[in-house]
Short mmCIF file of N, CA and C in Angstrom, two decimals:
data_model
loop_
_atom_site.label_atom_id
_atom_site.label_comp_id
_atom_site.label_asym_id
_atom_site.label_seq_id
_atom_site.Cartn_x
_atom_site.Cartn_y
_atom_site.Cartn_z
N UNK A 11 0.93 0.14 -6.05
CA UNK A 11 0.53 1.18 -6.80
C UNK A 11 1.92 2.19 -6.87
N UNK A 12 2.56 2.17 -8.13
CA UNK A 12 3.86 2.53 -8.26
C UNK A 12 5.00 1.56 -7.49
N UNK A 13 5.04 0.52 -8.27
CA UNK A 13 5.75 -0.64 -7.89
C UNK A 13 7.19 -0.44 -8.10
N UNK A 14 7.90 0.36 -8.30
CA UNK A 14 9.24 0.88 -8.50
C UNK A 14 9.72 -0.09 -9.46
N UNK A 15 9.38 -0.13 -10.65
CA UNK A 15 9.65 -1.12 -11.73
C UNK A 15 9.59 -2.57 -11.38
N UNK A 16 8.66 -2.55 -10.52
CA UNK A 16 8.23 -4.04 -10.14
C UNK A 16 8.85 -4.64 -8.63
N UNK A 17 9.90 -3.71 -8.16
CA UNK A 17 10.59 -4.15 -7.07
C UNK A 17 9.63 -4.48 -6.00
N UNK A 18 8.71 -3.73 -5.50
CA UNK A 18 7.82 -4.17 -4.54
C UNK A 18 6.88 -5.48 -4.85
N UNK A 19 6.57 -5.36 -5.98
CA UNK A 19 5.73 -6.63 -6.37
C UNK A 19 6.41 -8.02 -6.39
N UNK A 20 7.70 -7.82 -6.93
CA UNK A 20 8.71 -9.00 -6.65
C UNK A 20 8.87 -9.39 -5.26
N UNK A 21 9.09 -8.53 -4.55
CA UNK A 21 9.36 -8.57 -2.88
C UNK A 21 8.06 -9.36 -2.34
N UNK A 22 6.99 -8.87 -2.84
CA UNK A 22 5.73 -9.36 -2.21
C UNK A 22 5.63 -10.86 -2.84
N UNK A 23 5.94 -11.31 -3.98
CA UNK A 23 5.59 -12.45 -4.52
C UNK A 23 6.65 -13.47 -3.84
N UNK A 24 7.96 -13.08 -3.56
CA UNK A 24 8.93 -13.81 -3.09
C UNK A 24 8.74 -14.11 -1.44
N UNK A 25 8.08 -13.42 -1.07
CA UNK A 25 7.59 -13.66 0.34
C UNK A 25 6.09 -13.95 0.69
N UNK A 26 5.68 -14.96 -0.44
CA UNK A 26 4.37 -15.70 -0.27
C UNK A 26 3.17 -15.09 -0.78
N UNK A 27 3.12 -13.92 -1.33
CA UNK A 27 1.96 -13.56 -1.92
C UNK A 27 1.45 -14.31 -3.24
N UNK A 28 0.26 -14.85 -3.22
CA UNK A 28 -0.21 -15.71 -4.20
C UNK A 28 -0.56 -15.09 -5.53
N UNK A 29 -0.86 -13.93 -5.57
CA UNK A 29 -1.38 -12.97 -6.77
C UNK A 29 -0.78 -11.86 -6.65
N UNK A 30 -0.20 -11.05 -7.60
CA UNK A 30 0.38 -9.72 -7.43
C UNK A 30 0.13 -8.92 -8.59
N UNK A 31 -0.24 -7.71 -8.35
CA UNK A 31 -0.55 -6.70 -9.42
C UNK A 31 0.40 -5.51 -9.16
N UNK A 32 1.13 -5.08 -9.95
CA UNK A 32 2.04 -3.83 -9.90
C UNK A 32 1.37 -2.72 -10.89
N UNK A 33 1.02 -1.54 -10.31
CA UNK A 33 0.48 -0.78 -11.44
C UNK A 33 1.44 0.47 -11.60
N UNK A 34 1.80 0.80 -12.83
CA UNK A 34 2.80 1.83 -13.05
C UNK A 34 2.22 2.97 -14.04
N UNK A 35 2.63 4.05 -13.74
CA UNK A 35 2.07 5.17 -14.72
C UNK A 35 2.81 5.21 -15.87
N UNK A 36 4.07 4.86 -16.07
CA UNK A 36 4.77 5.20 -17.22
C UNK A 36 4.94 3.77 -17.97
N UNK A 37 4.79 3.84 -19.18
CA UNK A 37 5.00 2.58 -19.97
C UNK A 37 6.56 1.97 -19.72
N UNK A 38 7.31 2.99 -19.55
CA UNK A 38 8.90 2.48 -19.51
C UNK A 38 9.09 1.69 -18.18
N UNK A 39 8.43 2.16 -17.16
CA UNK A 39 8.59 1.32 -16.03
C UNK A 39 7.90 -0.11 -16.02
N UNK A 40 6.69 -0.26 -16.70
CA UNK A 40 6.06 -1.46 -17.06
C UNK A 40 6.99 -2.31 -17.83
N UNK A 41 7.52 -1.86 -18.81
CA UNK A 41 8.49 -2.75 -19.69
C UNK A 41 9.60 -3.16 -18.72
N UNK A 42 10.13 -2.39 -18.02
CA UNK A 42 11.36 -2.74 -17.19
C UNK A 42 10.99 -3.89 -16.30
N UNK A 43 9.79 -3.83 -15.53
CA UNK A 43 9.05 -4.70 -14.79
C UNK A 43 8.89 -6.02 -15.35
N UNK A 44 8.62 -5.80 -16.54
CA UNK A 44 8.18 -7.14 -17.49
C UNK A 44 9.43 -7.78 -17.72
N UNK A 45 10.32 -7.25 -18.15
CA UNK A 45 11.79 -7.70 -18.31
C UNK A 45 12.28 -8.36 -17.08
N UNK A 46 12.11 -7.85 -15.86
CA UNK A 46 12.70 -8.52 -14.74
C UNK A 46 11.90 -9.68 -14.34
N UNK A 47 10.51 -9.55 -14.72
CA UNK A 47 9.61 -10.61 -14.57
C UNK A 47 10.12 -12.00 -15.36
N UNK A 48 10.58 -11.68 -16.67
CA UNK A 48 10.90 -12.73 -17.43
C UNK A 48 12.13 -13.48 -16.87
N UNK A 49 13.10 -12.66 -16.37
CA UNK A 49 14.42 -13.26 -15.86
C UNK A 49 14.02 -13.92 -14.50
N UNK A 50 13.17 -13.52 -13.66
CA UNK A 50 12.74 -14.11 -12.20
C UNK A 50 12.02 -15.27 -12.47
N UNK A 51 11.03 -15.42 -13.56
CA UNK A 51 10.18 -16.40 -13.76
C UNK A 51 9.06 -16.49 -12.76
N UNK A 52 8.65 -15.46 -12.19
CA UNK A 52 7.73 -15.25 -11.29
C UNK A 52 6.21 -15.13 -11.88
N UNK A 53 5.76 -16.35 -12.12
CA UNK A 53 4.35 -16.35 -12.99
C UNK A 53 3.25 -15.39 -12.18
N UNK A 54 3.16 -15.26 -10.90
CA UNK A 54 2.13 -14.92 -10.13
C UNK A 54 2.19 -13.35 -10.06
N UNK A 55 3.28 -12.62 -10.63
CA UNK A 55 3.30 -11.12 -10.75
C UNK A 55 2.67 -10.42 -12.13
N UNK A 56 1.94 -9.58 -12.07
CA UNK A 56 1.57 -8.91 -13.54
C UNK A 56 1.58 -7.53 -13.23
N UNK A 57 1.75 -6.73 -14.37
CA UNK A 57 1.83 -5.36 -14.31
C UNK A 57 0.95 -4.82 -15.36
N UNK A 58 0.36 -3.53 -14.67
CA UNK A 58 -0.49 -2.72 -15.48
C UNK A 58 -0.19 -1.29 -15.88
N UNK A 59 -0.23 -0.98 -17.09
CA UNK A 59 0.23 0.22 -17.44
C UNK A 59 -1.11 1.27 -17.24
N UNK A 60 -0.98 2.23 -16.45
CA UNK A 60 -2.26 3.17 -16.14
C UNK A 60 -1.98 3.90 -15.01
N UNK A 61 -3.12 4.71 -14.96
CA UNK A 61 -3.37 5.63 -13.84
C UNK A 61 -3.80 4.77 -12.52
N UNK A 62 -3.00 4.96 -11.53
CA UNK A 62 -3.09 4.24 -10.25
C UNK A 62 -4.49 4.61 -9.70
N UNK A 63 -4.76 5.85 -9.48
CA UNK A 63 -6.08 6.28 -8.98
C UNK A 63 -7.36 5.78 -9.91
N UNK A 64 -7.18 5.84 -11.02
CA UNK A 64 -8.38 5.10 -11.89
C UNK A 64 -8.47 3.74 -11.71
N UNK A 65 -7.15 2.97 -11.60
CA UNK A 65 -7.24 1.52 -11.29
C UNK A 65 -7.94 1.27 -9.99
N UNK A 66 -7.63 2.09 -8.97
CA UNK A 66 -8.41 1.76 -7.52
C UNK A 66 -9.72 1.99 -7.76
N UNK A 67 -10.11 3.18 -8.15
CA UNK A 67 -11.63 3.50 -8.47
C UNK A 67 -12.19 2.43 -9.17
N UNK A 68 -11.91 1.85 -10.29
CA UNK A 68 -12.42 0.93 -10.84
C UNK A 68 -12.38 -0.30 -10.44
N UNK A 69 -11.59 -0.56 -9.49
CA UNK A 69 -11.37 -1.98 -9.05
C UNK A 69 -12.53 -2.79 -8.22
N UNK A 70 -12.78 -3.93 -8.61
CA UNK A 70 -13.74 -4.83 -8.04
C UNK A 70 -13.12 -5.85 -7.06
N UNK A 71 -11.71 -5.84 -6.94
CA UNK A 71 -10.94 -6.69 -6.54
C UNK A 71 -10.83 -6.38 -4.96
N UNK A 72 -10.53 -7.32 -4.11
CA UNK A 72 -9.99 -7.05 -2.61
C UNK A 72 -8.59 -7.33 -2.59
N UNK A 73 -7.76 -6.56 -1.88
CA UNK A 73 -6.34 -6.85 -1.88
C UNK A 73 -5.89 -7.07 -0.35
N UNK A 74 -5.13 -8.17 -0.11
CA UNK A 74 -4.70 -8.33 1.23
C UNK A 74 -3.62 -7.08 1.75
N UNK A 75 -2.92 -6.76 0.78
CA UNK A 75 -1.88 -5.76 0.82
C UNK A 75 -1.83 -4.72 -0.28
N UNK A 76 -1.78 -3.57 -0.05
CA UNK A 76 -1.37 -2.68 -1.10
C UNK A 76 -0.17 -1.68 -0.54
N UNK A 77 0.80 -1.85 -1.46
CA UNK A 77 1.96 -0.87 -1.12
C UNK A 77 1.85 0.34 -2.03
N UNK A 78 1.95 1.53 -1.19
CA UNK A 78 1.75 2.83 -1.78
C UNK A 78 2.81 3.87 -1.26
N UNK A 79 4.06 3.57 -1.77
CA UNK A 79 5.07 4.39 -1.44
C UNK A 79 5.53 5.55 -2.25
N UNK A 80 5.47 6.76 -1.65
CA UNK A 80 5.86 8.03 -2.27
C UNK A 80 5.31 8.39 -3.59
N UNK A 81 3.93 8.09 -3.55
CA UNK A 81 3.15 8.24 -4.71
C UNK A 81 2.03 9.34 -4.44
N UNK A 82 1.36 9.12 -3.34
CA UNK A 82 0.22 9.89 -2.95
C UNK A 82 0.44 11.49 -3.16
N UNK A 83 1.58 11.93 -2.65
CA UNK A 83 1.75 13.42 -2.63
C UNK A 83 2.07 13.69 -4.06
N UNK A 84 2.21 13.05 -5.10
CA UNK A 84 2.29 13.53 -6.39
C UNK A 84 0.88 13.68 -6.95
N UNK A 85 0.02 12.99 -6.43
CA UNK A 85 -1.29 12.92 -7.01
C UNK A 85 -2.26 13.92 -6.16
N UNK A 86 -2.13 13.72 -4.86
CA UNK A 86 -2.89 14.52 -4.00
C UNK A 86 -2.05 15.29 -3.03
N UNK A 87 -1.39 16.57 -3.32
CA UNK A 87 -0.69 17.12 -2.36
C UNK A 87 -1.19 17.45 -0.91
N UNK A 88 -0.64 16.99 0.15
CA UNK A 88 -1.26 17.09 1.55
C UNK A 88 -2.43 16.77 1.74
N UNK A 89 -2.84 15.52 0.79
CA UNK A 89 -4.02 14.80 1.01
C UNK A 89 -5.28 15.59 0.27
N UNK A 90 -4.83 16.82 -0.29
CA UNK A 90 -6.18 17.54 -0.92
C UNK A 90 -6.94 16.88 -1.71
N UNK A 91 -8.31 16.86 -1.65
CA UNK A 91 -9.20 16.12 -2.74
C UNK A 91 -8.96 14.73 -2.71
N UNK A 92 -8.43 14.15 -1.84
CA UNK A 92 -8.06 12.59 -1.82
C UNK A 92 -9.20 11.88 -1.28
N UNK A 93 -10.32 12.43 -0.65
CA UNK A 93 -11.28 11.81 0.16
C UNK A 93 -11.79 10.59 -0.56
N UNK A 94 -12.43 10.70 -1.78
CA UNK A 94 -13.09 9.62 -2.52
C UNK A 94 -11.99 8.47 -2.78
N UNK A 95 -10.78 8.79 -3.23
CA UNK A 95 -9.87 7.74 -3.48
C UNK A 95 -9.41 7.02 -2.19
N UNK A 96 -9.05 7.74 -1.15
CA UNK A 96 -8.81 7.11 0.22
C UNK A 96 -9.80 6.26 0.59
N UNK A 97 -11.11 6.59 0.53
CA UNK A 97 -12.01 5.81 0.93
C UNK A 97 -12.21 4.55 0.24
N UNK A 98 -12.07 4.63 -1.22
CA UNK A 98 -12.12 3.31 -1.90
C UNK A 98 -10.92 2.65 -1.66
N UNK A 99 -9.75 3.11 -1.42
CA UNK A 99 -8.51 2.38 -1.18
C UNK A 99 -8.81 1.66 0.08
N UNK A 100 -9.42 2.30 0.98
CA UNK A 100 -9.47 1.58 2.53
C UNK A 100 -10.47 0.44 2.34
N UNK A 101 -11.37 0.53 1.46
CA UNK A 101 -12.43 -0.43 1.31
C UNK A 101 -12.09 -1.75 0.69
N UNK A 102 -10.88 -1.75 -0.27
CA UNK A 102 -10.45 -2.75 -1.08
C UNK A 102 -9.30 -3.39 -0.48
N UNK A 103 -8.56 -2.71 0.54
CA UNK A 103 -7.42 -3.43 1.03
C UNK A 103 -7.54 -3.64 2.47
N UNK A 104 -6.87 -4.64 3.00
CA UNK A 104 -6.76 -5.15 4.56
C UNK A 104 -5.80 -4.34 5.14
N UNK A 105 -4.41 -4.24 4.63
CA UNK A 105 -3.48 -3.62 5.06
C UNK A 105 -2.75 -2.84 3.96
N UNK A 106 -2.44 -1.69 4.40
CA UNK A 106 -1.84 -0.62 3.50
C UNK A 106 -0.45 -0.22 4.07
N UNK A 107 0.73 -0.48 3.23
CA UNK A 107 1.97 -0.17 3.50
C UNK A 107 2.23 1.22 2.94
N UNK A 108 2.51 2.29 3.56
CA UNK A 108 2.40 3.66 3.21
C UNK A 108 3.63 4.40 3.50
N UNK A 109 4.18 4.94 2.50
CA UNK A 109 5.35 5.91 2.55
C UNK A 109 5.22 7.12 2.02
N UNK A 110 5.55 8.31 2.60
CA UNK A 110 5.37 9.53 2.19
C UNK A 110 6.47 10.52 2.48
N UNK A 111 6.87 11.46 1.66
CA UNK A 111 7.86 12.58 2.00
C UNK A 111 7.34 13.48 3.19
N UNK A 112 8.10 13.97 3.97
CA UNK A 112 7.71 14.99 4.93
C UNK A 112 8.43 16.36 4.67
N UNK A 113 7.76 17.54 4.88
CA UNK A 113 8.51 18.88 4.64
C UNK A 113 8.90 18.85 3.12
N UNK A 114 8.02 18.63 2.22
CA UNK A 114 8.26 18.48 0.89
C UNK A 114 7.19 19.33 0.11
N UNK A 115 7.71 20.04 -0.81
CA UNK A 115 6.69 21.10 -1.55
C UNK A 115 5.55 20.35 -1.61
N UNK A 116 5.15 19.20 -1.90
CA UNK A 116 3.95 18.44 -2.18
C UNK A 116 3.42 17.74 -1.06
N UNK A 117 4.11 17.69 -0.01
CA UNK A 117 3.52 17.03 1.26
C UNK A 117 4.10 17.60 2.35
N UNK A 118 3.59 18.89 2.51
CA UNK A 118 4.43 19.83 3.68
C UNK A 118 3.61 20.10 4.81
N UNK A 119 3.17 18.85 5.52
CA UNK A 119 2.47 18.66 6.56
C UNK A 119 3.24 17.65 7.48
N UNK A 120 3.13 17.80 8.84
CA UNK A 120 3.84 17.03 9.69
C UNK A 120 3.47 15.65 9.86
N UNK A 121 4.27 14.71 10.41
CA UNK A 121 3.79 13.29 10.42
C UNK A 121 2.64 13.06 11.27
N UNK A 122 2.37 13.74 12.23
CA UNK A 122 1.19 13.68 13.06
C UNK A 122 -0.15 14.05 12.18
N UNK A 123 0.07 14.88 11.29
CA UNK A 123 -1.22 15.24 10.41
C UNK A 123 -1.30 14.29 9.31
N UNK A 124 -0.14 13.62 8.71
CA UNK A 124 -0.14 12.50 7.85
C UNK A 124 -1.21 11.45 8.58
N UNK A 125 -0.74 11.15 9.75
CA UNK A 125 -1.48 9.90 10.44
C UNK A 125 -2.72 10.20 10.78
N UNK A 126 -3.00 11.40 11.00
CA UNK A 126 -4.57 11.84 11.47
C UNK A 126 -5.39 11.73 9.90
N UNK A 127 -4.63 12.04 8.98
CA UNK A 127 -5.42 11.85 7.51
C UNK A 127 -5.71 10.34 7.22
N UNK A 128 -4.58 9.59 7.56
CA UNK A 128 -4.80 8.07 7.39
C UNK A 128 -5.96 7.42 8.35
N UNK A 129 -5.99 8.22 9.69
CA UNK A 129 -6.89 7.40 10.52
C UNK A 129 -8.45 7.89 9.93
N UNK A 130 -8.54 8.77 9.26
CA UNK A 130 -9.96 8.91 8.70
C UNK A 130 -10.35 7.78 7.86
N UNK A 131 -9.61 6.82 7.38
CA UNK A 131 -9.82 6.03 6.48
C UNK A 131 -9.33 4.42 7.02
N UNK A 132 -8.62 4.30 7.80
CA UNK A 132 -8.21 3.03 8.26
C UNK A 132 -8.20 3.21 9.92
N UNK A 133 -8.79 1.83 10.47
CA UNK A 133 -9.15 1.85 11.80
C UNK A 133 -7.80 1.75 12.63
N UNK A 134 -6.80 1.04 12.10
CA UNK A 134 -5.60 1.24 12.92
C UNK A 134 -4.36 1.79 11.96
N UNK A 135 -3.83 2.64 12.53
CA UNK A 135 -2.61 3.48 11.94
C UNK A 135 -1.54 3.54 12.78
N UNK A 136 -0.26 3.04 12.37
CA UNK A 136 0.83 3.05 13.01
C UNK A 136 2.18 3.77 12.28
N UNK A 137 2.71 4.61 12.87
CA UNK A 137 4.11 5.20 12.16
C UNK A 137 4.94 4.22 12.56
N UNK A 138 5.63 3.69 11.51
CA UNK A 138 6.91 2.82 11.88
C UNK A 138 8.11 3.53 12.09
N UNK A 139 8.51 4.48 11.21
CA UNK A 139 9.77 5.29 11.17
C UNK A 139 9.68 6.32 10.42
N UNK A 140 10.83 7.34 10.61
CA UNK A 140 11.03 8.40 9.98
C UNK A 140 12.47 8.40 9.63
N UNK A 141 12.73 8.58 8.18
CA UNK A 141 14.38 8.41 8.01
C UNK A 141 14.55 9.57 7.11
N UNK A 142 15.79 9.95 6.98
CA UNK A 142 16.35 10.95 6.04
C UNK A 142 16.71 10.35 4.84
N UNK A 143 16.07 10.73 3.82
CA UNK A 143 16.37 10.11 2.42
C UNK A 143 17.28 11.14 1.73
N UNK A 144 18.03 11.94 2.42
CA UNK A 144 19.17 12.88 2.08
C UNK A 144 18.58 13.78 1.05
N UNK A 145 18.84 13.67 -0.13
CA UNK A 145 18.45 14.74 -1.21
C UNK A 145 17.16 15.08 -1.29
N UNK A 146 16.21 13.97 -0.87
CA UNK A 146 14.84 14.22 -1.09
C UNK A 146 14.13 14.66 0.09
N UNK A 147 14.94 14.66 1.30
CA UNK A 147 14.24 14.97 2.71
C UNK A 147 13.82 13.77 3.55
N UNK A 148 13.28 14.14 4.34
CA UNK A 148 12.53 13.12 5.32
C UNK A 148 11.48 12.31 4.68
N UNK A 149 11.34 11.07 5.09
CA UNK A 149 10.10 10.25 4.63
C UNK A 149 9.57 9.35 5.92
N UNK A 150 8.31 9.27 5.86
CA UNK A 150 7.77 8.54 6.92
C UNK A 150 7.04 7.29 6.37
N UNK A 151 7.23 6.22 7.09
CA UNK A 151 6.48 4.99 6.77
C UNK A 151 5.41 4.57 7.84
N UNK A 152 4.32 4.36 7.32
CA UNK A 152 3.02 3.79 8.05
C UNK A 152 2.54 2.57 7.69
N UNK A 153 1.87 1.84 8.69
CA UNK A 153 1.24 0.77 8.28
C UNK A 153 -0.29 0.99 8.79
N UNK A 154 -1.16 0.71 7.92
CA UNK A 154 -2.65 0.94 8.13
C UNK A 154 -3.52 -0.35 8.03
N UNK A 155 -4.47 -0.64 9.01
CA UNK A 155 -5.29 -1.75 8.86
C UNK A 155 -6.63 -1.46 8.69
N UNK A 156 -7.27 -1.93 7.90
CA UNK A 156 -8.76 -1.66 7.76
C UNK A 156 -9.57 -2.32 8.99
N UNK A 157 -9.11 -3.45 9.30
CA UNK A 157 -9.66 -4.23 10.60
C UNK A 157 -9.54 -3.50 11.74
N UNK A 158 -10.60 -3.47 12.57
CA UNK A 158 -10.34 -3.20 14.13
C UNK A 158 -9.53 -4.41 14.95
N UNK A 159 -9.29 -4.02 16.03
CA UNK A 159 -8.76 -4.95 16.89
C UNK A 159 -9.66 -6.16 17.09
N UNK A 160 -11.08 -5.85 17.26
CA UNK A 160 -11.85 -7.10 17.66
C UNK A 160 -11.81 -8.05 16.43
N UNK A 161 -11.75 -7.50 15.28
CA UNK A 161 -11.98 -8.47 14.01
C UNK A 161 -10.64 -9.20 13.91
N UNK A 162 -9.32 -8.42 14.20
CA UNK A 162 -8.05 -9.25 14.38
C UNK A 162 -8.21 -10.31 15.47
N UNK A 163 -8.68 -10.23 16.83
CA UNK A 163 -8.64 -11.08 17.64
C UNK A 163 -9.80 -12.23 17.26
N UNK A 164 -10.72 -11.83 16.50
CA UNK A 164 -11.68 -13.00 16.13
C UNK A 164 -10.97 -13.75 15.12
N UNK A 165 -10.20 -13.43 13.94
CA UNK A 165 -9.58 -14.13 13.22
C UNK A 165 -8.50 -15.02 13.78
N UNK A 166 -7.86 -14.20 14.63
CA UNK A 166 -6.82 -15.19 15.40
C UNK A 166 -7.17 -16.39 16.31
N UNK A 167 -8.31 -16.04 16.89
CA UNK A 167 -9.01 -17.16 17.68
C UNK A 167 -9.44 -18.42 16.78
N UNK A 168 -9.89 -17.98 15.60
CA UNK A 168 -10.39 -18.77 14.50
C UNK A 168 -9.39 -19.84 14.08
N UNK A 169 -8.06 -18.97 13.71
CA UNK A 169 -7.02 -19.72 13.12
C UNK A 169 -6.46 -20.50 14.42
N UNK A 170 -6.44 -20.22 15.51
CA UNK A 170 -5.97 -21.10 16.67
C UNK A 170 -6.85 -22.23 16.87
N UNK A 171 -8.09 -22.17 16.47
CA UNK A 171 -9.09 -23.23 16.55
C UNK A 171 -8.63 -24.29 15.46
N UNK A 172 -8.28 -23.78 14.21
CA UNK A 172 -7.92 -24.70 13.37
C UNK A 172 -6.91 -25.32 13.52
N UNK A 173 -5.69 -24.81 14.09
CA UNK A 173 -4.52 -25.29 14.40
C UNK A 173 -4.71 -26.37 15.33
N UNK A 174 -5.49 -26.10 16.53
CA UNK A 174 -5.91 -27.12 17.46
C UNK A 174 -6.48 -28.25 17.07
N UNK A 175 -7.39 -28.02 16.11
CA UNK A 175 -8.25 -29.23 15.66
C UNK A 175 -7.18 -30.31 14.93
N UNK A 176 -6.38 -29.52 14.25
CA UNK A 176 -5.26 -30.39 13.24
C UNK A 176 -4.27 -31.10 14.15
N UNK A 177 -4.06 -30.63 15.29
CA UNK A 177 -3.07 -31.16 16.27
C UNK A 177 -3.42 -32.48 17.04
#
């Protein structure tokens, strides 16, 4: 959501994602992403011009990964009124890569409060890092999992069984 003219979508495709959708609010960003797609010949990447919130709310798909970098604060400053959207987002994705500014006019809450907000929707939330984005201030990167640890262990044991059977 907000694929940075396709950058995050192309990275996902290049690193093994089977099907990638980038959602861009501006037509200019979609056109730029489609131009890059033509150059890269990545057939498993598609772009949608539209409102990311509406896209999520209307989605019937399930996503293994959603990259949501530096967008939420523009739509829901300080997470205000984001409950319905965040609930739906957590229901349709296994893993969320989330970046947000800190001490920003639209996200003026500390990292611990950002983490607490994310924990309302995702079972596991980890702060990866905080970095200085210079002119735009500090930014925090989080990873969020919809699965709990028991589900992750169950899946890991299942995968180990499959590998053991094939060896």
